[in-house]
Amino acid sequence: MFVCTGNICRSPLAQAVLEKMARDRGVAEHLQVESSGTDGWHVGENADSRMRETAAARGVPLDHRARQFSPGDLQDFDLIFAMGSNHLKAIREIDRRRGGQARARVLLFREFDPALPGGGKAPDVPDPYYGGPEGFHEVYRIVERTCDEILNGIQEGRLP
């Protein structure tokens, strides 16, 4: 599962990109990929039109309805990738309030970004919502290369 703020830009893009990569590699039937938002502002809405256009230009369908992160997601998924440190903190706080019994490993998405040097704190995936087209393209590039690394990790057994 991928988690951002409103589940209309970053996390649904990561879901769509990883799903397409998994289909292309013939492993989609072995994965359950979803996304959600820490906040409920956009529940039921489509992904942002600018993100849909950015994804479509690269052959990635982004047919998505936003949903809010649920405490049950901590038990339903093996891996939860937070797009930002604020999302990571929110998810870990939900887990703490529920007794810290999450089945899922909760990780910062860009810890797996192959373009970043190892050893330092991974940055957030920037939120393109209030910016222009280049912000959406940059987020796509980050998400694509990071999802590729995540899927490699799953296929190679480095990630559950």
Coordinates of C-alpha atoms in Angstrom, one line a residue:
M1 CA 0.0 0.0 0.0
F2 CA 1.1 3.5 -0.8
V3 CA 0.0 6.4 1.4
C4 CA 0.1 10.2 0.8
T5 CA -2.1 13.0 2.1
G6 CA -5.3 13.1 0.0
N7 CA -4.8 10.0 -2.2
I8 CA -5.2 11.9 -5.4
C9 CA -1.6 12.5 -6.6
R10 CA 1.4 10.6 -5.3
S11 CA 0.0 7.4 -3.8
P12 CA -2.5 6.6 -6.6
L13 CA 0.3 7.2 -9.1
A14 CA 2.6 4.8 -7.3
Q15 CA -0.2 2.2 -7.2
A16 CA -0.9 2.5 -10.9
V17 CA 2.8 2.4 -11.8
L18 CA 3.5 -0.6 -9.7
E19 CA 0.4 -2.4 -11.0
K20 CA 1.5 -1.8 -14.6
M21 CA 5.1 -3.0 -13.9
A22 CA 3.7 -6.1 -12.2
R23 CA 1.5 -6.9 -15.2
D24 CA 4.4 -6.3 -17.6
R25 CA 6.5 -8.7 -15.6
G26 CA 3.7 -11.3 -15.3
V27 CA 3.5 -11.1 -11.5
A28 CA 0.4 -9.0 -10.9
E29 CA -1.7 -12.0 -9.7
H30 CA 0.8 -12.4 -6.8
L31 CA 0.4 -8.8 -5.5
Q32 CA -2.3 -6.8 -3.9
V33 CA -1.5 -3.1 -4.5
E34 CA -3.6 -0.3 -3.1
S35 CA -3.3 3.3 -2.0
S36 CA -4.9 5.6 0.5
G37 CA -4.6 9.1 2.1
T38 CA -4.0 10.0 5.7
D39 CA -6.7 12.7 5.4
G40 CA -10.2 12.2 4.1
W41 CA -10.7 15.4 2.1
H42 CA -10.9 13.7 -1.3
V43 CA -12.6 10.4 -0.4
G44 CA -14.5 9.0 -3.5
E45 CA -12.9 11.5 -5.9
N46 CA -10.8 10.6 -9.0
A47 CA -7.1 11.1 -9.0
D48 CA -6.1 14.7 -9.8
S49 CA -6.6 15.4 -13.5
R50 CA -3.0 16.6 -14.0
M51 CA -1.6 13.4 -12.5
R52 CA -4.0 11.3 -14.7
E53 CA -2.7 13.2 -17.8
T54 CA 0.9 12.7 -16.7
A55 CA 0.4 9.0 -16.2
A56 CA -1.6 8.6 -19.4
A57 CA 1.2 10.2 -21.4
R58 CA 3.4 7.4 -20.3
G59 CA 0.9 4.6 -20.9
V60 CA -0.1 4.2 -17.3
P61 CA -3.9 4.1 -16.7
L62 CA -4.8 5.9 -13.5
D63 CA -8.5 4.9 -12.9
H64 CA -8.7 5.5 -9.1
R65 CA -11.1 6.7 -6.4
A66 CA -9.5 8.2 -3.3
R67 CA -9.9 6.5 0.1
Q68 CA -8.7 7.3 3.5
F69 CA -6.1 5.1 5.3
S70 CA -7.7 2.7 7.8
P71 CA -6.2 1.2 10.9
G72 CA -7.1 -2.2 9.4
D73 CA -4.6 -1.6 6.6
L74 CA -1.9 -2.2 9.2
Q75 CA -3.0 -5.8 9.3
D76 CA -4.1 -6.2 5.7
F77 CA -0.8 -5.4 4.0
D78 CA 2.7 -6.7 4.2
L79 CA 4.3 -3.4 3.2
I80 CA 3.0 0.2 3.6
F81 CA 5.1 2.9 1.8
A82 CA 4.6 6.5 3.1
M83 CA 5.3 9.1 0.5
G84 CA 6.4 11.6 3.1
S85 CA 7.8 11.7 6.7
N86 CA 4.5 13.3 7.8
H87 CA 2.6 10.2 6.5
L88 CA 5.1 7.9 8.1
K89 CA 4.6 9.6 11.4
A90 CA 0.8 9.5 11.1
I91 CA 0.7 5.8 10.2
R92 CA 3.1 4.9 13.1
E93 CA 0.9 7.0 15.5
I94 CA -2.2 5.0 14.4
D95 CA -0.3 1.8 15.0
R96 CA 0.9 3.0 18.4
R97 CA -2.6 3.9 19.5
R98 CA -3.7 0.4 18.5
G99 CA -1.0 -1.2 20.6
G100 CA 1.8 -1.4 18.1
Q101 CA 0.7 -4.8 16.7
A102 CA 0.9 -3.9 13.0
R103 CA 1.6 -6.8 10.6
A104 CA 2.8 -4.4 7.9
R105 CA 6.3 -3.0 7.6
V106 CA 5.8 0.8 7.4
L107 CA 8.6 2.4 5.3
L108 CA 9.4 5.7 3.7
F109 CA 8.9 5.3 0.0
R110 CA 12.1 7.1 -1.1
E111 CA 14.3 4.8 1.0
F112 CA 14.2 2.7 -2.1
D113 CA 14.9 5.5 -4.6
P114 CA 18.0 4.3 -6.5
A115 CA 18.9 7.9 -7.5
L116 CA 19.6 8.8 -3.9
P117 CA 22.9 8.0 -2.1
G118 CA 22.5 5.5 0.7
G119 CA 23.0 6.3 4.4
G120 CA 21.2 9.5 4.7
K121 CA 17.6 10.4 5.5
A122 CA 15.4 9.8 2.4
P123 CA 13.5 12.9 1.3
D124 CA 9.8 13.0 0.8
V125 CA 8.2 12.6 -2.6
P126 CA 7.3 16.3 -3.3
D127 CA 3.6 17.1 -3.4
P128 CA 2.9 18.4 -6.9
Y129 CA -0.7 19.6 -6.1
Y130 CA 0.0 23.3 -5.8
G131 CA 2.6 23.5 -8.6
G132 CA 2.8 23.3 -12.3
P133 CA 3.2 20.5 -14.9
E134 CA 7.0 20.0 -14.2
G135 CA 6.2 19.0 -10.6
F136 CA 3.9 16.2 -11.8
H137 CA 6.6 15.0 -14.3
E138 CA 9.2 15.0 -11.5
V139 CA 6.9 13.0 -9.2
Y140 CA 6.3 10.6 -12.1
R141 CA 10.1 10.1 -12.6
I142 CA 10.7 9.5 -8.8
V143 CA 7.7 7.1 -8.6
E144 CA 8.7 5.1 -11.6
R145 CA 12.3 4.5 -10.7
T146 CA 11.4 3.8 -7.0
C147 CA 8.6 1.4 -7.8
D148 CA 11.0 -0.4 -10.1
E149 CA 13.4 -0.9 -7.2
I150 CA 10.6 -1.9 -4.9
L151 CA 9.2 -4.5 -7.3
N152 CA 12.8 -5.8 -7.8
G153 CA 13.1 -6.1 -4.1
I154 CA 9.9 -8.1 -3.8
Q155 CA 10.8 -10.4 -6.7
E156 CA 14.3 -11.0 -5.3
G157 CA 13.0 -11.7 -1.8
R158 CA 14.5 -8.6 -0.2
L159 CA 11.0 -7.3 0.6
P160 CA 8.1 -9.6 1.7

